[in-house]
Short mmCIF file of C-alpha atoms in Angstrom, two decimals:
data_model
loop_
_atom_site.label_atom_id
_atom_site.label_comp_id
_atom_site.label_asym_id
_atom_site.label_seq_id
_atom_site.Cartn_x
_atom_site.Cartn_y
_atom_site.Cartn_z
CA MET A 186 14.64 -29.68 45.55
CA PRO A 187 18.24 -28.40 45.47
CA LYS A 188 18.77 -24.69 46.01
CA LEU A 189 21.53 -22.31 45.13
CA ARG A 190 22.99 -19.81 47.56
CA GLN A 191 23.34 -17.33 44.72
CA GLY A 192 21.61 -17.13 41.34
CA SER A 193 18.88 -19.42 40.07
CA TYR A 194 18.22 -22.30 37.71
CA PHE A 195 16.36 -19.99 35.27
CA PRO A 196 18.23 -20.04 31.90
CA GLY A 197 20.19 -16.88 31.28
CA PHE A 198 19.04 -16.56 27.65
CA LEU A 199 15.38 -16.23 28.73
CA GLU A 200 13.78 -13.16 30.25
CA PRO A 201 11.12 -13.82 32.89
CA ARG A 202 7.66 -12.39 32.08
CA ARG A 203 8.98 -10.59 29.00
CA THR A 204 6.67 -12.50 26.63
CA SER A 205 3.50 -11.47 28.46
CA GLU A 206 4.74 -7.88 28.77
CA LYS A 207 5.43 -7.65 25.05
CA ALA A 208 2.01 -9.11 24.27
CA LEU A 209 0.38 -6.45 26.47
CA VAL A 210 2.36 -3.71 24.73
CA VAL A 211 1.21 -4.98 21.32
CA VAL A 212 -2.43 -4.94 22.47
CA ILE A 213 -2.09 -1.36 23.74
CA GLN A 214 -0.38 -0.19 20.55
CA GLU A 215 -2.97 -1.80 18.28
CA ALA A 216 -5.77 -0.21 20.30
CA TRP A 217 -4.05 3.18 20.00
CA VAL A 218 -3.63 2.82 16.22
CA GLY A 219 -7.30 1.88 15.95
CA GLY A 220 -8.29 5.19 17.52
CA VAL A 221 -9.22 3.88 20.95
CA SER A 222 -9.02 6.61 23.58
CA THR A 223 -6.58 6.33 26.47
CA ARG A 224 -9.51 6.00 28.87
CA ARG A 225 -10.82 2.99 26.95
CA VAL A 226 -7.31 1.53 26.87
CA ASP A 227 -7.23 1.82 30.67
CA GLU A 228 -10.55 -0.04 30.84
CA LEU A 229 -9.16 -2.70 28.52
CA VAL A 230 -6.13 -3.22 30.75
CA GLN A 231 -8.35 -3.46 33.84
CA ALA A 232 -10.51 -6.05 32.05
CA MET A 233 -7.33 -8.15 31.80
CA GLU A 234 -7.24 -8.15 35.61
CA LEU A 235 -4.43 -5.61 35.83
CA SER A 236 -4.35 -2.44 37.92
CA GLY A 237 -4.74 -0.15 34.92
CA ILE A 238 -2.54 2.13 32.87
CA SER A 239 -2.11 5.90 32.80
CA LYS A 240 -2.35 8.20 29.79
CA SER A 241 1.33 9.05 30.00
CA THR A 242 2.28 5.37 29.93
CA VAL A 243 0.13 4.78 26.83
CA SER A 244 1.85 7.71 25.12
CA LYS A 245 5.27 6.40 26.12
CA LEU A 246 4.56 2.95 24.70
CA CYS A 247 3.08 4.28 21.45
CA VAL A 248 4.89 7.53 20.63
CA ARG A 249 8.06 8.00 22.63
CA HIS A 250 9.74 11.39 22.29
CA GLY A 251 13.51 11.62 22.23
CA SER A 252 16.06 8.84 21.80
CA ARG A 253 15.39 5.29 22.89
CA THR A 254 17.31 4.32 26.01
CA ASP A 255 19.35 1.15 26.25
CA GLY A 256 17.60 -1.85 27.71
CA ASP A 257 14.08 -1.04 26.42
CA PRO A 258 12.48 -4.43 25.66
CA TRP A 259 10.24 -3.12 22.86
CA LEU A 260 10.03 -0.56 20.09
CA THR A 261 7.42 2.15 19.82
CA ILE A 262 5.04 2.31 16.87
CA ASP A 263 7.06 5.10 15.25
CA GLU A 264 10.26 3.08 15.56
CA ARG A 265 8.68 -0.06 14.13
CA VAL A 266 7.16 1.87 11.22
CA GLY A 267 10.48 3.61 10.63
CA GLU A 268 12.33 0.30 10.41
CA PHE A 269 9.76 -0.99 7.92
CA LEU A 270 9.83 2.07 5.68
CA ASN A 271 13.62 2.42 5.69
CA ARG A 272 14.48 -1.25 5.11
CA GLN A 273 16.81 -2.05 2.24
CA LEU A 274 15.36 -3.58 -0.92
CA THR A 275 17.35 -6.39 -2.50
CA GLY A 276 17.03 -8.00 -5.91
CA ASP A 277 15.04 -6.83 -8.92
CA TRP A 278 11.47 -5.52 -8.72
CA PRO A 279 10.18 -5.51 -12.31
CA TYR A 280 6.57 -4.46 -11.53
CA LEU A 281 5.69 -1.35 -9.56
CA TRP A 282 2.26 0.08 -8.64
CA LEU A 283 1.79 3.64 -7.34
CA ASP A 284 -1.35 5.16 -5.88
CA ALA A 285 -2.46 7.98 -3.61
CA THR A 286 -5.39 9.15 -1.53
CA TYR A 287 -6.15 12.20 0.58
CA LEU A 288 -6.58 12.14 4.35
CA LYS A 289 -7.66 14.69 6.93
CA VAL A 290 -4.96 15.29 9.56
CA ARG A 291 -4.42 17.77 12.39
CA GLN A 292 -1.51 20.17 11.90
CA GLY A 293 -0.90 23.17 14.13
CA GLY A 294 -4.38 22.98 15.60
CA ARG A 295 -6.03 22.91 12.16
CA ILE A 296 -7.55 20.08 10.10
CA VAL A 297 -5.85 19.96 6.69
CA SER A 298 -5.89 17.57 3.74
CA VAL A 299 -2.67 15.74 2.88
CA ALA A 300 -1.74 13.28 0.16
CA ALA A 301 -0.90 9.76 1.36
CA ILE A 302 1.00 7.77 -1.27
CA ILE A 303 1.89 4.09 -1.43
CA ALA A 304 4.23 1.97 -3.57
CA VAL A 305 3.65 -1.77 -4.09
CA ALA A 306 6.09 -3.92 -6.07
CA VAL A 307 6.56 -7.51 -7.20
CA ASN A 308 10.01 -9.09 -7.27
CA THR A 309 11.34 -11.74 -9.63
CA ASP A 310 10.08 -14.49 -7.29
CA GLY A 311 6.51 -13.22 -7.74
CA ARG A 312 6.26 -11.90 -4.20
CA ARG A 313 4.28 -8.70 -3.68
CA GLU A 314 5.27 -6.25 -0.94
CA ILE A 315 4.52 -2.72 0.17
CA ILE A 316 7.88 -1.01 -0.35
CA GLY A 317 7.07 2.60 0.48
CA LEU A 318 4.63 5.00 2.14
CA GLY A 319 4.68 8.76 2.35
CA THR A 320 2.63 11.87 3.06
CA GLY A 321 2.83 15.33 1.58
CA PRO A 322 0.81 18.48 0.96
CA SER A 323 -0.19 17.44 -2.58
CA GLU A 324 0.63 15.10 -5.48
CA ALA A 325 3.04 17.58 -7.04
CA GLU A 326 5.77 16.33 -9.34
CA THR A 327 8.49 17.35 -6.87
CA PHE A 328 6.88 15.30 -4.09
CA TRP A 329 6.55 12.19 -6.26
CA THR A 330 10.10 12.62 -7.60
CA GLU A 331 11.58 12.79 -4.10
CA PHE A 332 9.54 9.74 -3.05
CA LEU A 333 10.63 7.63 -6.05
CA ARG A 334 14.27 8.64 -5.68
CA GLY A 335 14.07 7.56 -2.06
CA LEU A 336 12.92 4.11 -3.21
CA LYS A 337 15.87 3.85 -5.59
CA ALA A 338 18.26 4.93 -2.84
CA ARG A 339 16.98 2.04 -0.70
CA GLY A 340 17.79 -0.47 -3.46
CA LEU A 341 14.77 -0.52 -5.79
CA SER A 342 16.09 -1.69 -9.17
CA GLY A 343 15.13 -3.63 -12.27
CA VAL A 344 11.79 -1.81 -12.70
CA LYS A 345 10.30 -2.57 -16.12
CA LEU A 346 6.62 -1.62 -15.77
CA VAL A 347 5.06 1.11 -13.61
CA THR A 348 1.27 1.21 -13.22
CA SER A 349 -0.54 4.25 -11.86
CA ASP A 350 -3.30 6.72 -12.61
CA ALA A 351 -2.84 9.44 -15.21
CA HIS A 352 -1.90 12.22 -12.77
CA THR A 353 0.35 14.66 -14.65
CA GLY A 354 2.86 15.14 -11.83
CA LEU A 355 3.13 11.43 -11.17
CA LYS A 356 3.70 10.57 -14.83
CA ALA A 357 6.43 13.20 -15.08
CA ALA A 358 8.15 11.89 -11.94
CA ILE A 359 8.05 8.31 -13.23
CA ALA A 360 9.64 9.36 -16.53
CA ARG A 361 12.29 11.33 -14.66
CA VAL A 362 13.32 8.59 -12.20
CA PHE A 363 12.74 5.28 -14.02
CA GLU A 364 13.57 3.98 -17.46
CA ALA A 365 10.46 1.83 -17.57
CA THR A 366 7.17 1.48 -19.42
CA TRP A 367 4.25 3.34 -17.90
CA GLN A 368 0.78 1.78 -17.91
CA ARG A 369 -2.44 3.45 -16.86
CA CYS A 370 -4.24 1.75 -13.99
CA ARG A 371 -7.34 0.05 -15.37
CA VAL A 372 -9.31 0.53 -12.15
CA HIS A 373 -8.82 4.30 -12.24
CA TRP A 374 -9.57 4.43 -15.94
CA ILE A 375 -12.79 2.39 -15.60
CA ARG A 376 -13.97 4.86 -12.96
CA ASN A 377 -13.25 7.74 -15.32
CA ALA A 378 -14.95 5.98 -18.24
CA LEU A 379 -18.12 5.28 -16.26
CA ALA A 380 -18.47 9.03 -15.70
CA HIS A 381 -19.55 9.22 -19.37
CA VAL A 382 -22.18 6.49 -18.94
CA PRO A 383 -25.63 6.78 -17.33
CA ARG A 384 -25.58 5.50 -13.77
CA GLY A 385 -28.09 2.76 -14.51
CA GLN A 386 -25.66 1.19 -17.02
CA HIS A 387 -22.55 1.22 -14.82
CA THR A 388 -22.70 -2.47 -13.89
CA VAL A 389 -23.23 -3.70 -17.46
CA VAL A 390 -20.63 -1.41 -19.03
CA ALA A 391 -18.01 -2.17 -16.35
CA ALA A 392 -18.48 -5.91 -16.94
CA ALA A 393 -18.10 -5.40 -20.70
CA ILE A 394 -14.90 -3.36 -20.22
CA ARG A 395 -13.40 -6.11 -18.08
CA GLN A 396 -13.99 -8.55 -20.94
CA ALA A 397 -11.61 -6.51 -23.08
CA PHE A 398 -8.84 -6.89 -20.52
CA SER A 399 -9.36 -10.66 -20.38
CA GLN A 400 -8.69 -11.19 -24.11
CA PRO A 401 -5.56 -13.17 -25.10
CA ASP A 402 -4.08 -10.53 -27.47
CA ARG A 403 -4.24 -6.87 -28.40
CA GLU A 404 -6.31 -7.40 -31.55
CA GLN A 405 -9.16 -9.19 -29.78
CA ALA A 406 -8.98 -6.74 -26.90
CA GLY A 407 -9.28 -3.82 -29.31
CA ALA A 408 -12.25 -5.39 -31.07
CA THR A 409 -14.04 -5.96 -27.76
CA TRP A 410 -13.15 -2.44 -26.69
CA ARG A 411 -14.66 -0.89 -29.85
CA HIS A 412 -17.78 -3.05 -29.55
CA VAL A 413 -18.43 -1.77 -26.04
CA ALA A 414 -17.85 1.83 -27.15
CA ASP A 415 -20.35 1.40 -30.01
CA GLN A 416 -22.97 0.11 -27.61
CA VAL A 417 -22.89 3.21 -25.44
CA ARG A 418 -22.13 5.74 -28.19
CA ALA A 419 -25.77 6.61 -28.74
CA ARG A 420 -26.15 7.91 -25.17
CA ALA A 421 -22.64 9.18 -24.49
CA GLN A 422 -20.93 10.74 -27.50
CA SER A 423 -17.76 11.57 -25.55
CA SER A 424 -17.28 8.04 -24.20
CA ARG A 425 -15.94 6.50 -27.38
CA ARG A 426 -13.40 9.29 -27.95
CA SER A 427 -12.10 9.04 -24.39
CA TRP A 428 -11.99 5.24 -24.49
CA THR A 429 -10.08 5.29 -27.79
CA ARG A 430 -7.45 7.60 -26.32
CA ALA A 431 -7.16 5.43 -23.21
CA SER A 432 -6.67 2.22 -25.21
CA THR A 433 -3.10 3.28 -26.03
CA THR A 434 -2.15 3.59 -22.33
CA SER A 435 -4.22 0.93 -20.62
CA TRP A 436 -2.40 -2.08 -22.08
CA PRO A 437 0.93 -1.12 -23.74
CA THR A 438 2.60 -4.34 -22.54
CA TRP A 439 0.06 -6.74 -24.06
CA PRO A 440 0.16 -9.69 -23.64
CA SER A 441 0.66 -9.52 -19.88
CA PRO A 442 3.29 -11.72 -18.16
CA ARG A 443 0.83 -14.39 -17.01
CA SER A 444 3.43 -16.61 -15.34
CA THR A 445 4.59 -13.82 -13.04
CA ALA A 446 1.01 -12.81 -12.32
CA ARG A 447 0.06 -16.36 -11.32
CA SER A 448 3.14 -16.63 -9.12
CA CYS A 449 2.28 -13.33 -7.45
CA ILE A 450 -1.28 -14.48 -6.74
CA GLN A 451 -0.10 -17.81 -5.34
CA ARG A 452 2.46 -16.15 -3.05
CA THR A 453 -0.10 -13.61 -1.86
CA ARG A 454 -2.66 -16.30 -1.05
CA SER A 455 -0.13 -18.50 0.73
CA SER A 456 1.04 -15.64 2.94
CA ALA A 457 -2.49 -14.45 3.80
#
């Protein structure tokens, strides 16, 4: 075999052993995100017939403090998440969903509850994507307004319909930032409606409510809606009044854009 006095035959555009190193980093980062302790990560690395890994190395790979130095072959979790959350949005996104939940986090040595919010949108091609995530002390109007303005600054445009729960601060922020129709999330509303129904009837009533949303037009949906309310009126006097009020916000855009919905479902299934 011919040999070179200097250099090698290894192609310059390839990096030796970089693929395996990156794969190991991904495994360590996923274990860290899943809540695996650094000791268990060390055991995992040793099970892969390696010498092990220290706690400081795990921290460096997952949450590096300070600026990233030149020549690093990978990004930390914070850097990868930052790139995802700050990416530019192109094109029109006519349909936007907003939701929030509360999580327990450690701040200053104390366990506190924070609001974690998420924004999901569908573009004109019918593709659904997570376009924003954020955390804050509560779901106040100012927090939602800042979050939504951040989405617009990244390129979110063409929003025609925004779906969310009926949180007062969120509704006010949507009206302030977007010139779009607001629609109440049916999942949240069904949960609220079932609070007026005996627990033993939840399954039957929920199925009947879903029939109203599957009707081809507003008239048939309203008739189905009133029929369900009449069925439970005897046991829950407040249910019909609350359902009647909700009917004006649960489907203001009837009929729904079925072609876009089908395209969204097809794209989601194909990318799963």
